[in-house]
Short mmCIF file of N, CA and C in Angstrom, two decimals:
data_model
loop_
_atom_site.label_atom_id
_atom_site.label_comp_id
_atom_site.label_asym_id
_atom_site.label_seq_id
_atom_site.Cartn_x
_atom_site.Cartn_y
_atom_site.Cartn_z
N MET S 1 -70.65 -11.41 -34.09
CA MET S 1 -71.81 -12.11 -34.60
C MET S 1 -71.68 -13.58 -34.19
N SER S 2 -72.58 -14.05 -33.35
CA SER S 2 -72.47 -15.40 -32.82
C SER S 2 -73.10 -16.45 -33.73
N ASP S 3 -73.82 -16.05 -34.75
CA ASP S 3 -74.49 -17.00 -35.63
C ASP S 3 -73.66 -17.37 -36.85
N LEU S 4 -72.36 -17.17 -36.77
CA LEU S 4 -71.50 -17.50 -37.90
C LEU S 4 -71.41 -19.01 -38.06
N PHE S 5 -71.16 -19.46 -39.27
CA PHE S 5 -71.01 -20.87 -39.57
C PHE S 5 -69.53 -21.17 -39.75
N TRP S 6 -69.05 -22.21 -39.11
CA TRP S 6 -67.67 -22.65 -39.26
C TRP S 6 -67.63 -24.14 -39.54
N LEU S 7 -66.94 -24.53 -40.58
CA LEU S 7 -66.71 -25.94 -40.84
C LEU S 7 -65.85 -26.52 -39.73
N THR S 8 -66.10 -27.75 -39.35
CA THR S 8 -65.29 -28.41 -38.33
C THR S 8 -64.02 -28.95 -38.98
N ASP S 9 -63.07 -29.34 -38.15
CA ASP S 9 -61.84 -29.95 -38.67
C ASP S 9 -62.16 -31.26 -39.40
N ALA S 10 -63.13 -32.02 -38.88
CA ALA S 10 -63.52 -33.28 -39.53
C ALA S 10 -64.13 -33.01 -40.91
N GLN S 11 -64.95 -31.98 -41.00
CA GLN S 11 -65.56 -31.62 -42.29
C GLN S 11 -64.49 -31.18 -43.28
N MET S 12 -63.54 -30.39 -42.79
CA MET S 12 -62.45 -29.94 -43.67
C MET S 12 -61.63 -31.12 -44.17
N ALA S 13 -61.39 -32.09 -43.29
CA ALA S 13 -60.62 -33.26 -43.68
C ALA S 13 -61.32 -34.04 -44.80
N ARG S 14 -62.65 -34.06 -44.77
CA ARG S 14 -63.41 -34.74 -45.83
C ARG S 14 -63.38 -33.96 -47.13
N LEU S 15 -63.28 -32.65 -47.06
CA LEU S 15 -63.29 -31.81 -48.27
C LEU S 15 -61.91 -31.67 -48.91
N GLU S 16 -60.86 -31.72 -48.12
CA GLU S 16 -59.50 -31.46 -48.62
C GLU S 16 -59.08 -32.27 -49.82
N PRO S 17 -59.47 -33.55 -49.95
CA PRO S 17 -59.04 -34.30 -51.14
C PRO S 17 -59.56 -33.70 -52.45
N PHE S 18 -60.58 -32.88 -52.39
CA PHE S 18 -61.15 -32.28 -53.59
C PHE S 18 -60.53 -30.93 -53.94
N PHE S 19 -59.72 -30.39 -53.04
CA PHE S 19 -59.11 -29.08 -53.28
C PHE S 19 -58.10 -29.18 -54.42
N PRO S 20 -58.09 -28.18 -55.30
CA PRO S 20 -57.05 -28.17 -56.33
C PRO S 20 -55.69 -27.89 -55.69
N LYS S 21 -54.65 -28.31 -56.35
CA LYS S 21 -53.29 -28.03 -55.86
C LYS S 21 -53.04 -26.53 -55.92
N SER S 22 -52.34 -26.03 -54.94
CA SER S 22 -51.98 -24.61 -54.91
C SER S 22 -50.70 -24.42 -55.74
N HIS S 23 -50.76 -23.54 -56.69
CA HIS S 23 -49.60 -23.26 -57.53
C HIS S 23 -49.08 -21.86 -57.19
N GLY S 24 -47.83 -21.78 -56.85
CA GLY S 24 -47.25 -20.47 -56.52
C GLY S 24 -47.64 -20.05 -55.12
N LYS S 25 -48.28 -18.90 -55.04
CA LYS S 25 -48.64 -18.31 -53.76
C LYS S 25 -49.67 -19.17 -53.02
N PRO S 26 -49.45 -19.44 -51.72
CA PRO S 26 -50.41 -20.25 -50.96
C PRO S 26 -51.79 -19.57 -50.91
N ARG S 27 -52.83 -20.40 -50.88
CA ARG S 27 -54.20 -19.87 -50.80
C ARG S 27 -54.44 -19.28 -49.41
N VAL S 28 -55.40 -18.36 -49.38
CA VAL S 28 -55.88 -17.83 -48.11
C VAL S 28 -56.55 -18.99 -47.37
N ASP S 29 -56.60 -18.93 -46.07
CA ASP S 29 -57.15 -19.98 -45.20
C ASP S 29 -58.42 -20.61 -45.76
N ASP S 30 -58.30 -21.88 -46.17
CA ASP S 30 -59.43 -22.59 -46.80
C ASP S 30 -60.64 -22.69 -45.87
N LYS S 31 -60.41 -22.99 -44.61
CA LYS S 31 -61.52 -23.15 -43.67
C LYS S 31 -62.32 -21.86 -43.53
N ARG S 32 -61.64 -20.75 -43.40
CA ARG S 32 -62.31 -19.46 -43.26
C ARG S 32 -63.10 -19.11 -44.51
N VAL S 33 -62.46 -19.28 -45.68
CA VAL S 33 -63.10 -18.90 -46.93
C VAL S 33 -64.29 -19.80 -47.25
N LEU S 34 -64.13 -21.11 -47.12
CA LEU S 34 -65.23 -22.01 -47.43
C LEU S 34 -66.39 -21.85 -46.44
N SER S 35 -66.07 -21.61 -45.18
CA SER S 35 -67.12 -21.35 -44.19
C SER S 35 -67.89 -20.09 -44.57
N GLY S 36 -67.17 -19.07 -45.03
CA GLY S 36 -67.82 -17.83 -45.47
C GLY S 36 -68.70 -18.03 -46.68
N ILE S 37 -68.23 -18.81 -47.64
CA ILE S 37 -69.02 -19.08 -48.85
C ILE S 37 -70.31 -19.81 -48.47
N ILE S 38 -70.20 -20.80 -47.59
CA ILE S 38 -71.39 -21.53 -47.14
C ILE S 38 -72.34 -20.59 -46.41
N PHE S 39 -71.79 -19.74 -45.54
CA PHE S 39 -72.63 -18.79 -44.80
C PHE S 39 -73.40 -17.88 -45.75
N ILE S 40 -72.73 -17.35 -46.75
CA ILE S 40 -73.37 -16.45 -47.72
C ILE S 40 -74.49 -17.18 -48.45
N ASN S 41 -74.20 -18.38 -48.93
CA ASN S 41 -75.19 -19.14 -49.69
C ASN S 41 -76.37 -19.58 -48.83
N ARG S 42 -76.10 -20.01 -47.62
CA ARG S 42 -77.18 -20.47 -46.72
C ARG S 42 -78.13 -19.34 -46.35
N ASN S 43 -77.59 -18.14 -46.25
CA ASN S 43 -78.39 -17.01 -45.80
C ASN S 43 -78.86 -16.10 -46.93
N GLY S 44 -78.51 -16.44 -48.17
CA GLY S 44 -78.97 -15.64 -49.31
C GLY S 44 -78.46 -14.21 -49.30
N LEU S 45 -77.23 -14.03 -48.82
CA LEU S 45 -76.66 -12.69 -48.72
C LEU S 45 -75.90 -12.30 -49.98
N ARG S 46 -75.69 -11.01 -50.13
CA ARG S 46 -74.78 -10.52 -51.17
C ARG S 46 -73.36 -10.70 -50.65
N TRP S 47 -72.44 -10.88 -51.57
CA TRP S 47 -71.03 -11.08 -51.17
C TRP S 47 -70.56 -9.94 -50.28
N ARG S 48 -70.93 -8.73 -50.61
CA ARG S 48 -70.43 -7.58 -49.83
C ARG S 48 -71.01 -7.53 -48.42
N ASP S 49 -72.03 -8.34 -48.15
CA ASP S 49 -72.62 -8.39 -46.81
C ASP S 49 -72.01 -9.48 -45.93
N ALA S 50 -70.95 -10.12 -46.40
CA ALA S 50 -70.29 -11.17 -45.63
C ALA S 50 -69.71 -10.57 -44.34
N PRO S 51 -69.91 -11.24 -43.21
CA PRO S 51 -69.30 -10.76 -41.97
C PRO S 51 -67.78 -10.71 -42.11
N ARG S 52 -67.19 -9.73 -41.50
CA ARG S 52 -65.74 -9.51 -41.64
C ARG S 52 -64.90 -10.67 -41.12
N GLU S 53 -65.48 -11.50 -40.24
CA GLU S 53 -64.74 -12.64 -39.70
C GLU S 53 -64.31 -13.63 -40.80
N TYR S 54 -65.01 -13.61 -41.93
CA TYR S 54 -64.67 -14.50 -43.04
C TYR S 54 -63.63 -13.91 -43.97
N GLY S 55 -63.22 -12.69 -43.71
CA GLY S 55 -62.24 -12.04 -44.56
C GLY S 55 -62.92 -11.16 -45.61
N PRO S 56 -62.13 -10.60 -46.53
CA PRO S 56 -62.69 -9.71 -47.54
C PRO S 56 -63.72 -10.42 -48.42
N HIS S 57 -64.82 -9.73 -48.68
CA HIS S 57 -65.87 -10.34 -49.49
C HIS S 57 -65.38 -10.68 -50.90
N LYS S 58 -64.44 -9.90 -51.39
CA LYS S 58 -63.90 -10.16 -52.73
C LYS S 58 -63.14 -11.49 -52.76
N THR S 59 -62.45 -11.84 -51.68
CA THR S 59 -61.76 -13.12 -51.59
C THR S 59 -62.76 -14.26 -51.63
N LEU S 60 -63.86 -14.12 -50.89
CA LEU S 60 -64.90 -15.16 -50.90
C LEU S 60 -65.46 -15.33 -52.30
N TYR S 61 -65.80 -14.22 -52.93
CA TYR S 61 -66.37 -14.30 -54.28
C TYR S 61 -65.39 -14.89 -55.28
N ASN S 62 -64.14 -14.44 -55.24
CA ASN S 62 -63.15 -14.94 -56.19
C ASN S 62 -62.95 -16.45 -56.06
N ARG S 63 -62.89 -16.95 -54.82
CA ARG S 63 -62.73 -18.40 -54.62
C ARG S 63 -63.95 -19.14 -55.14
N TRP S 64 -65.13 -18.62 -54.80
CA TRP S 64 -66.37 -19.26 -55.26
C TRP S 64 -66.43 -19.29 -56.79
N LYS S 65 -66.10 -18.19 -57.43
CA LYS S 65 -66.15 -18.09 -58.89
C LYS S 65 -65.14 -19.03 -59.54
N ARG S 66 -63.88 -18.98 -59.09
CA ARG S 66 -62.84 -19.83 -59.69
C ARG S 66 -63.16 -21.31 -59.52
N TRP S 67 -63.51 -21.70 -58.31
CA TRP S 67 -63.77 -23.11 -58.06
C TRP S 67 -65.07 -23.56 -58.73
N SER S 68 -66.05 -22.69 -58.85
CA SER S 68 -67.27 -23.04 -59.56
C SER S 68 -66.99 -23.25 -61.04
N ASP S 69 -66.24 -22.33 -61.63
CA ASP S 69 -65.90 -22.44 -63.05
C ASP S 69 -65.11 -23.71 -63.35
N LYS S 70 -64.27 -24.13 -62.41
CA LYS S 70 -63.45 -25.34 -62.60
C LYS S 70 -64.20 -26.62 -62.21
N GLY S 71 -65.40 -26.49 -61.68
CA GLY S 71 -66.18 -27.66 -61.29
C GLY S 71 -65.77 -28.28 -59.97
N ILE S 72 -65.00 -27.55 -59.17
CA ILE S 72 -64.51 -28.08 -57.90
C ILE S 72 -65.66 -28.37 -56.93
N PHE S 73 -66.60 -27.43 -56.81
CA PHE S 73 -67.70 -27.65 -55.88
C PHE S 73 -68.59 -28.81 -56.34
N ALA S 74 -68.79 -28.94 -57.63
CA ALA S 74 -69.56 -30.07 -58.16
C ALA S 74 -68.86 -31.39 -57.86
N GLN S 75 -67.54 -31.42 -58.00
CA GLN S 75 -66.78 -32.63 -57.68
C GLN S 75 -66.89 -32.97 -56.20
N MET S 76 -66.89 -31.94 -55.36
CA MET S 76 -67.04 -32.16 -53.92
C MET S 76 -68.39 -32.84 -53.63
N MET S 77 -69.45 -32.33 -54.23
CA MET S 77 -70.79 -32.86 -53.97
C MET S 77 -70.90 -34.31 -54.46
N VAL S 78 -70.38 -34.59 -55.64
CA VAL S 78 -70.41 -35.95 -56.17
C VAL S 78 -69.59 -36.88 -55.28
N GLY S 79 -68.41 -36.45 -54.89
CA GLY S 79 -67.55 -37.26 -54.04
C GLY S 79 -68.15 -37.52 -52.68
N LEU S 80 -68.74 -36.49 -52.07
CA LEU S 80 -69.36 -36.67 -50.76
C LEU S 80 -70.58 -37.58 -50.85
N ALA S 81 -71.36 -37.43 -51.91
CA ALA S 81 -72.53 -38.29 -52.09
C ALA S 81 -72.08 -39.74 -52.30
N ALA S 82 -71.01 -39.96 -53.05
CA ALA S 82 -70.50 -41.32 -53.30
C ALA S 82 -70.04 -41.97 -52.00
N ASP S 83 -69.49 -41.16 -51.11
CA ASP S 83 -69.03 -41.70 -49.81
C ASP S 83 -70.19 -42.23 -48.97
N HIS S 84 -71.40 -41.79 -49.28
CA HIS S 84 -72.57 -42.21 -48.51
C HIS S 84 -73.43 -43.19 -49.28
N GLY S 85 -72.86 -43.85 -50.27
CA GLY S 85 -73.59 -44.87 -51.00
C GLY S 85 -74.56 -44.36 -52.04
N GLU S 86 -74.55 -43.06 -52.31
CA GLU S 86 -75.43 -42.50 -53.33
C GLU S 86 -74.93 -42.91 -54.70
N GLN S 87 -75.84 -43.12 -55.62
CA GLN S 87 -75.48 -43.44 -57.00
C GLN S 87 -75.13 -42.16 -57.74
N THR S 88 -74.03 -42.17 -58.46
CA THR S 88 -73.66 -41.03 -59.30
C THR S 88 -73.95 -41.39 -60.74
N THR S 89 -74.49 -40.43 -61.46
CA THR S 89 -74.81 -40.69 -62.87
C THR S 89 -74.10 -39.72 -63.77
#
């Protein structure tokens, strides 16, 4: 599938400061998983319809759920907006 979305190394470098610390077992490849989560959300797909290049759909969902519950994605958005001079309230 040639229409897959992949975060660039520069984009990953901007996101990494917001990642929670890994405790115990290392996380599955952040770039692959986050690219898959973005692909699913951008295309309005069900988790189980994720292309296999992003890894198991359950891994994508679990990361999305855990990080959403912890507010990680919200912190990323606030931090990225602040980097561009946006006002945070």
